[in-house]
Coordinates of C-alpha atoms and ligand atoms in Angstrom, one line a residue:
M230 CA -18.1 19.4 -1.0
L231 CA -15.1 18.4 -2.9
N232 CA -14.6 14.9 -1.9
F233 CA -11.0 13.0 -0.6
N234 CA -11.4 10.4 -2.8
E235 CA -13.5 8.9 -5.3
P236 CA -12.5 5.5 -6.4
P237 CA -11.2 4.7 -10.2
F238 CA -13.7 4.4 -12.9
V239 CA -12.2 4.4 -16.2
G240 CA -14.8 3.2 -18.9
K241 CA -14.1 -0.4 -20.1
E242 CA -14.7 -1.9 -16.0
L243 CA -18.6 -3.1 -17.3
E244 CA -18.1 -4.3 -20.4
Y245 CA -14.7 -7.0 -18.6
I246 CA -18.3 -7.8 -16.3
R247 CA -20.2 -8.2 -18.3
K248 CA -17.5 -10.8 -20.3
A249 CA -16.8 -12.6 -17.0
I250 CA -21.0 -13.4 -16.7
D251 CA -20.5 -14.4 -20.5
N252 CA -17.8 -16.5 -20.1
K253 CA -19.7 -18.4 -17.3
K254 CA -17.0 -17.7 -15.5
I255 CA -17.0 -15.6 -12.2
C256 CA -15.4 -17.2 -9.6
G257 CA -11.4 -17.1 -9.4
D258 CA -9.1 -17.4 -11.4
G259 CA -10.1 -16.9 -14.9
E260 CA -9.6 -15.4 -18.1
F261 CA -9.2 -11.4 -16.0
T262 CA -7.4 -12.9 -13.4
K263 CA -4.9 -14.2 -15.4
K264 CA -4.9 -11.0 -17.2
C265 CA -3.8 -9.0 -13.6
N266 CA -1.5 -11.8 -12.9
R267 CA 0.6 -11.3 -15.6
W268 CA 0.2 -7.7 -16.2
M269 CA 1.6 -7.6 -12.7
E270 CA 4.0 -10.4 -13.0
E271 CA 5.4 -8.5 -16.3
T272 CA 5.8 -4.7 -14.6
S273 CA 7.0 -5.6 -11.1
K274 CA 9.7 -8.1 -12.8
S275 CA 8.4 -11.0 -10.0
E276 CA 8.6 -14.5 -10.1
K277 CA 5.3 -14.8 -9.8
V278 CA 2.0 -12.6 -8.8
L279 CA -1.2 -13.7 -7.5
L280 CA -4.4 -11.6 -7.3
T281 CA -5.4 -11.8 -3.8
T282 CA -9.2 -10.8 -1.9
S283 CA -7.3 -7.5 0.3
C284 CA -3.7 -6.2 0.9
T285 CA -4.3 -7.7 4.4
H286 CA -4.9 -11.0 3.0
S287 CA -1.7 -10.9 1.2
L288 CA 0.1 -10.4 4.5
E289 CA -1.8 -12.8 5.8
M290 CA -0.4 -15.6 3.4
A291 CA 3.4 -14.2 3.5
A292 CA 2.8 -14.4 7.4
I293 CA 2.0 -18.1 6.6
L294 CA 4.2 -18.8 3.9
V295 CA 7.2 -17.7 6.5
D296 CA 5.8 -19.6 9.0
V297 CA 5.5 -16.8 11.5
K298 CA 4.9 -18.4 14.9
E299 CA 3.6 -17.3 19.0
G300 CA 6.4 -15.3 20.2
D301 CA 8.2 -14.7 17.3
E302 CA 8.7 -10.9 16.3
V303 CA 7.6 -8.7 13.6
I304 CA 9.8 -5.2 13.7
M305 CA 7.5 -2.6 11.5
P306 CA 6.9 1.0 11.7
S307 CA 4.2 2.9 14.0
Y308 CA 2.9 4.9 11.9
T309 CA 1.1 2.8 9.4
F310 CA -2.4 0.9 8.8
V311 CA -3.6 -2.0 11.1
S312 CA -3.4 -4.4 8.3
T313 CA 0.7 -4.3 8.3
A314 CA 0.5 -5.4 12.3
D315 CA -2.5 -7.2 12.0
A316 CA -1.2 -10.2 9.1
F317 CA 1.5 -10.6 11.8
V318 CA -0.4 -10.6 15.1
M319 CA -3.2 -13.3 13.9
R320 CA 0.0 -16.0 13.8
G321 CA 0.7 -14.7 17.6
A322 CA 3.8 -12.2 16.8
N323 CA 4.5 -9.9 18.8
I324 CA 5.2 -6.2 16.7
V325 CA 8.4 -4.4 17.7
F326 CA 7.4 -0.7 15.9
V327 CA 10.6 1.5 15.1
D328 CA 10.4 5.0 14.6
I329 CA 9.9 7.1 11.5
R330 CA 12.4 9.3 9.4
P331 CA 10.4 12.8 9.2
D332 CA 11.3 13.2 5.2
T333 CA 9.6 10.3 4.2
M334 CA 7.6 9.0 7.1
N335 CA 8.8 5.4 6.3
I336 CA 10.5 3.6 9.0
D337 CA 14.3 4.4 9.8
E338 CA 16.4 1.9 7.9
D339 CA 19.4 3.2 10.8
L340 CA 16.7 2.0 14.0
I341 CA 16.1 -1.2 12.6
E342 CA 19.5 -3.4 13.4
A343 CA 19.1 -1.6 17.1
A344 CA 15.2 -3.7 17.4
I345 CA 16.3 -7.3 16.4
T346 CA 16.7 -9.8 18.7
E347 CA 17.0 -13.7 18.7
K348 CA 12.9 -13.9 18.3
T349 CA 13.0 -11.4 15.8
K350 CA 11.4 -13.2 12.3
V351 CA 10.8 -10.4 9.9
I352 CA 10.8 -7.0 8.6
V353 CA 8.1 -5.2 7.5
P354 CA 8.9 -2.0 5.2
V355 CA 5.9 0.2 4.7
H356 CA 5.8 2.9 1.2
Y357 CA 4.5 5.0 2.7
A358 CA 2.3 7.1 -0.1
G359 CA 4.8 4.9 -2.8
V360 CA 7.5 6.2 -1.6
A361 CA 10.2 4.0 -1.4
C362 CA 11.9 3.0 1.8
E363 CA 16.0 2.5 1.9
M364 CA 15.6 -1.2 0.5
D365 CA 19.3 -1.3 0.4
K366 CA 20.2 -1.3 4.0
I367 CA 17.0 -2.7 4.6
L368 CA 18.4 -5.8 2.5
E369 CA 21.5 -5.7 4.3
I370 CA 20.2 -6.1 7.5
A371 CA 17.8 -8.5 6.5
R372 CA 20.4 -10.7 4.8
K373 CA 23.2 -10.0 8.2
Y374 CA 20.3 -11.5 10.7
S375 CA 18.8 -13.9 7.9
L376 CA 15.5 -12.2 8.4
Y377 CA 12.2 -12.1 5.9
V378 CA 11.5 -9.0 4.4
V379 CA 8.1 -8.7 3.7
E380 CA 7.0 -5.1 1.6
D381 CA 3.9 -3.8 2.2
S382 CA 3.5 -2.2 -0.9
A383 CA -0.4 -1.4 -0.3
Q384 CA 0.1 2.4 -1.9
G385 CA 3.4 1.4 -3.9
V386 CA 1.5 0.1 -7.2
M387 CA 3.8 1.6 -10.5
S388 CA 6.5 2.6 -7.7
E389 CA 9.9 1.6 -8.1
Y390 CA 13.3 1.7 -6.0
K391 CA 16.3 2.3 -7.8
G392 CA 15.3 1.4 -10.9
R393 CA 12.8 -2.1 -9.5
A394 CA 9.2 -1.9 -8.9
L395 CA 8.3 -1.8 -5.0
G396 CA 6.9 -5.1 -4.1
S397 CA 9.2 -6.9 -6.0
I398 CA 12.8 -5.8 -3.8
G399 CA 12.0 -8.5 -0.7
D400 CA 10.9 -12.3 -0.5
F401 CA 7.6 -11.0 -0.5
G402 CA 5.3 -7.7 -1.5
C403 CA 1.9 -7.1 -1.3
Y404 CA -0.6 -4.7 -3.0
S405 CA -3.6 -3.3 -2.2
F406 CA -6.5 -2.6 -4.7
H407 CA -9.0 -1.1 -2.2
E408 CA -11.0 1.9 -3.8
T409 CA -9.0 4.3 -2.1
K410 CA -5.7 3.3 -3.6
N411 CA -4.6 4.0 -7.2
Y412 CA -5.9 0.8 -9.6
S413 CA -9.0 -0.4 -7.4
M414 CA -11.3 -3.6 -7.6
G415 CA -13.5 -2.4 -4.7
E416 CA -11.9 -4.6 -2.1
G417 CA -8.9 -6.9 -3.6
G418 CA -4.6 -6.8 -3.3
A419 CA -2.1 -9.2 -4.7
L420 CA 1.1 -11.5 -3.7
L421 CA 4.3 -10.7 -5.4
I422 CA 6.5 -13.5 -5.0
Q423 CA 10.5 -13.8 -5.3
N424 CA 11.6 -17.3 -4.2
K425 CA 10.2 -20.1 -6.6
N426 CA 10.2 -22.3 -3.8
F427 CA 7.2 -20.4 -2.1
I428 CA 5.0 -20.5 -5.0
E429 CA 3.4 -23.6 -5.2
K430 CA 2.8 -23.3 -1.4
A431 CA 1.7 -20.0 -2.0
E432 CA -1.3 -20.7 -4.4
I433 CA -2.3 -23.8 -2.1
I434 CA -2.5 -21.7 1.0
R435 CA -5.1 -19.1 -1.7
E436 CA -7.4 -22.2 -2.6
K437 CA -8.6 -23.1 1.0
G438 CA -5.3 -25.8 1.3
T439 CA -6.4 -27.8 -1.9
D440 CA -4.1 -27.9 -4.8
R441 CA -6.7 -26.9 -7.3
S442 CA -4.1 -24.9 -8.8
K443 CA -1.8 -28.1 -9.8
F444 CA -5.6 -29.7 -10.8
F445 CA -6.3 -26.9 -13.1
R446 CA -3.0 -26.7 -14.9
G447 CA -3.3 -31.3 -15.5
Q448 CA -0.2 -31.4 -13.5
V449 CA -2.3 -34.0 -10.4
D450 CA -5.8 -36.0 -11.0
K451 CA -7.4 -35.0 -8.7
Y452 CA -7.2 -32.0 -6.1
T453 CA -7.5 -32.7 -2.5
W454 CA -6.5 -31.0 1.1
V455 CA -3.0 -30.7 1.6
E456 CA -2.3 -28.5 3.4
T457 CA -3.8 -26.0 6.2
G458 CA -5.3 -22.7 3.9
S459 CA -7.9 -20.5 3.7
S460 CA -10.0 -18.8 0.4
Y461 CA -7.7 -15.6 -0.5
L462 CA -8.9 -15.6 -4.2
P463 CA -11.2 -13.0 -5.7
S464 CA -13.8 -13.3 -7.9
E465 CA -13.3 -12.6 -11.7
L466 CA -16.1 -9.7 -11.6
N467 CA -14.2 -7.6 -9.2
A468 CA -10.6 -9.1 -11.7
A469 CA -12.2 -7.6 -14.6
Y470 CA -12.9 -4.4 -12.8
L471 CA -9.4 -3.8 -11.9
W472 CA -8.3 -5.2 -15.9
A473 CA -10.2 -2.0 -17.3
Q474 CA -7.8 0.3 -15.1
L475 CA -4.2 -2.2 -15.2
E476 CA -4.9 -1.8 -19.2
I477 CA -4.5 1.6 -19.0
A478 CA -2.1 2.2 -15.8
D479 CA 0.7 4.4 -17.3
D480 CA -2.5 7.0 -18.5
I481 CA -3.9 7.0 -14.5
N482 CA -0.1 7.0 -13.1
N483 CA 0.5 10.0 -15.3
R484 CA -2.7 11.9 -14.5
R485 CA -1.9 11.6 -10.5
L486 CA 1.5 12.5 -11.2
E487 CA 0.1 15.4 -13.1
I488 CA -1.8 16.7 -10.2
W489 CA 0.9 15.8 -7.2
N490 CA 3.1 18.2 -9.2
R491 CA 0.1 21.0 -9.6
Y492 CA -0.2 20.5 -5.5
Y493 CA 4.1 20.7 -5.8
N494 CA 4.6 23.6 -7.3
G495 CA 1.3 25.7 -6.3
L496 CA 2.3 25.1 -2.4
K497 CA 5.8 25.6 -2.6
D498 CA 6.6 28.6 -1.8
L499 CA 4.4 28.8 1.4
N500 CA 6.8 28.8 4.1
D501 CA 4.0 27.9 7.0
I502 CA 3.7 24.2 5.6
E503 CA 6.0 21.2 4.6
L504 CA 5.8 19.5 1.1
P505 CA 6.7 15.4 0.5
T506 CA 10.4 14.4 -0.1
I507 CA 11.1 12.5 -2.9
P508 CA 14.5 11.1 -2.0
D509 CA 17.1 10.4 -5.4
G510 CA 16.1 6.8 -6.6
C511 CA 12.8 7.0 -6.2
K512 CA 10.2 7.3 -8.4
H513 CA 7.0 7.9 -6.8
N514 CA 3.4 6.9 -7.9
A515 CA 1.5 9.6 -6.9
H516 CA -1.0 7.5 -4.4
M517 CA -1.3 10.6 -2.2
F518 CA -0.1 14.3 -1.5
Y519 CA 0.0 15.5 2.0
I520 CA 1.0 19.1 4.1
K521 CA 2.0 19.1 6.9
A522 CA 0.5 21.9 9.1
K523 CA 2.8 23.4 12.4
N524 CA 1.1 21.6 15.1
L525 CA -2.2 19.7 16.2
E526 CA -3.7 22.9 16.7
E527 CA -2.6 24.3 13.3
R528 CA -4.2 21.1 12.1
V529 CA -7.6 21.1 13.6
E530 CA -8.0 24.6 12.3
L531 CA -6.9 23.9 8.6
I532 CA -9.4 20.6 8.2
K533 CA -12.4 23.3 9.3
Y534 CA -11.3 26.0 7.5
L535 CA -11.1 23.9 4.4
K536 CA -14.3 21.9 4.8
D537 CA -16.1 25.4 5.3
N538 CA -15.0 25.9 1.8
D539 CA -16.6 23.0 1.0
I540 CA -13.2 20.6 0.5
Q541 CA -12.4 17.6 2.1
T542 CA -9.3 16.8 3.6
V543 CA -8.0 14.0 5.8
F544 CA -5.5 12.6 8.1
H545 CA -4.6 9.2 9.5
Y546 CA -2.7 7.1 11.3
I547 CA -3.4 7.1 14.8
P548 CA 0.4 5.7 15.6
L549 CA -0.6 2.0 16.6
H550 CA 1.8 2.0 19.2
S551 CA -0.6 4.3 21.1
S552 CA -3.9 2.1 20.0
P553 CA -5.6 0.5 22.3
N554 CA -4.4 -3.5 20.6
G555 CA -0.9 -2.0 19.6
I556 CA -0.4 -1.5 23.7
K557 CA -1.3 -5.1 23.8
V558 CA 0.8 -7.4 21.3
G559 CA 3.6 -4.7 20.5
R560 CA 6.8 -2.2 22.2
F561 CA 8.0 0.6 20.9
N562 CA 11.5 0.1 20.5
G563 CA 14.3 3.1 21.3
V564 CA 12.4 7.0 21.4
D565 CA 8.9 8.3 19.6
K566 CA 11.1 11.5 17.8
Y567 CA 8.6 11.6 15.1
T568 CA 6.0 9.1 15.0
T569 CA 3.8 11.0 17.2
K570 CA 4.8 14.3 16.7
E571 CA 4.6 13.7 12.2
S572 CA 1.4 12.4 12.3
E573 CA -0.4 14.9 14.1
R574 CA 1.1 17.8 11.2
L575 CA 0.3 15.3 8.6
L576 CA -2.8 16.3 6.0
R577 CA -4.0 14.7 3.0
L578 CA -5.8 16.7 0.3
P579 CA -7.9 15.2 -2.3
M580 CA -6.4 13.1 -4.5
Y581 CA -8.2 10.8 -6.7
Y582 CA -7.7 10.0 -10.8
G583 CA -10.6 12.1 -11.3
L584 CA -9.6 15.2 -9.9
K585 CA -10.5 18.6 -12.3
D586 CA -6.7 20.6 -12.6
E587 CA -9.7 24.0 -11.4
E588 CA -10.3 21.7 -8.5
V589 CA -6.6 21.4 -7.5
D590 CA -6.1 25.0 -8.1
N591 CA -9.0 25.9 -5.8
V592 CA -7.4 24.0 -2.4
I593 CA -3.7 25.8 -3.3
E594 CA -5.9 28.8 -3.4
K595 CA -8.0 28.0 0.0
I596 CA -4.4 26.8 1.7
K597 CA -2.9 30.2 0.9
L598 CA -5.9 31.9 2.1
F599 CA -5.9 30.5 5.5
Y600 CA -2.7 31.2 6.0
R601 CA -2.2 34.9 5.0
K602 CA -5.1 35.3 7.8
Ligands
PLP9 C1 -4.5 0.1 2.2 C2 -3.4 -0.8 3.2 C3 -3.6 -2.0 3.3 C4 -4.8 -2.5 3.6 O1 -5.3 -2.9 2.3 P1 -6.6 -3.8 1.8 O2 -6.7 -4.2 0.0 O3 -8.0 -3.0 2.5 O4 -6.4 -4.9 2.8 C5 -2.3 -2.4 4.1 N1 -1.4 -1.4 4.1 C6 -1.4 -0.2 4.1 C7 0.0 0.8 4.1 C8 -2.4 0.4 3.1 O5 -2.5 1.7 2.6

């Protein structure tokens, strides 16, 4: 069976994990965590980047930093992973879901303003498949109504919008290094911070509410409990695994783009399906290659046909507004014109760093055969 995903492993991971062990430093914020942080600060041109235990936790940190409280409203697409909403619901927020654009599956920037009330505090654009949301428009709305922008850039590491790294455009950005993402440490993530005033508080929240980071920099004699926080810093072992990949991030990105383009060129003349759109000004990272079947029935048949041919494909997301918890903690503003309909058509094809050209060609051929029948 051709797997839908295989976690990235580029060769130096074990050597670096061994080095962390030899350094006698396997808890957080050692050599490898610092290397990862610096790499992300440089490539994304962010004021500060902190490696975390997950993208979900980075989103939680952002929710704490902007002081989301009971009854606040947070605007986001319904077509996203549960974490986007979880992080804010944990702080008592109500979620206001907005419809997506069918071309990119991203939040429709023209529907955001109508969803704003006096309770709105944050807009969360999700850069689906590593393709940017229309950030100029979103920032303009956020400025007009004094709202925070937290980018769910879980899928957007190495992607750009008009020359700026995804995750570095809003007040905060959140990366994921889960094993299904382009770069991985098993479980992990990062918080990108642009406003200097939030840096110290972010460090404190990440370190159980203590000023331990200041202590290590020699800025205080003793560290103590200064805020309510949690434990959002990952172990050096995980950071060491990730560093092996960030070090050759361009190679990984280029290979993924090759695979993406191979799929695209191989399928673009097949009129039965729709392919992803990359708007002008967006540089994507080939996080995902998806196609859209005619409807749910056709997708079910196609998945079965590919499975019978030893190819694993997957779909996602069940729209959050119609999920059991989404009904309780959120509402859909306006009409669900595309969220449900498009989510039922979308199918993700195998996509990972180690995928071979022959395997891609085989998937393309089988999809063509399915439609020829
Ligand atoms: C993967 C993903 C997350 C969660 O990332 P974790 O690191 O597993 O917490 C959140 N949002 C989106 C859009 C994702 O794709």
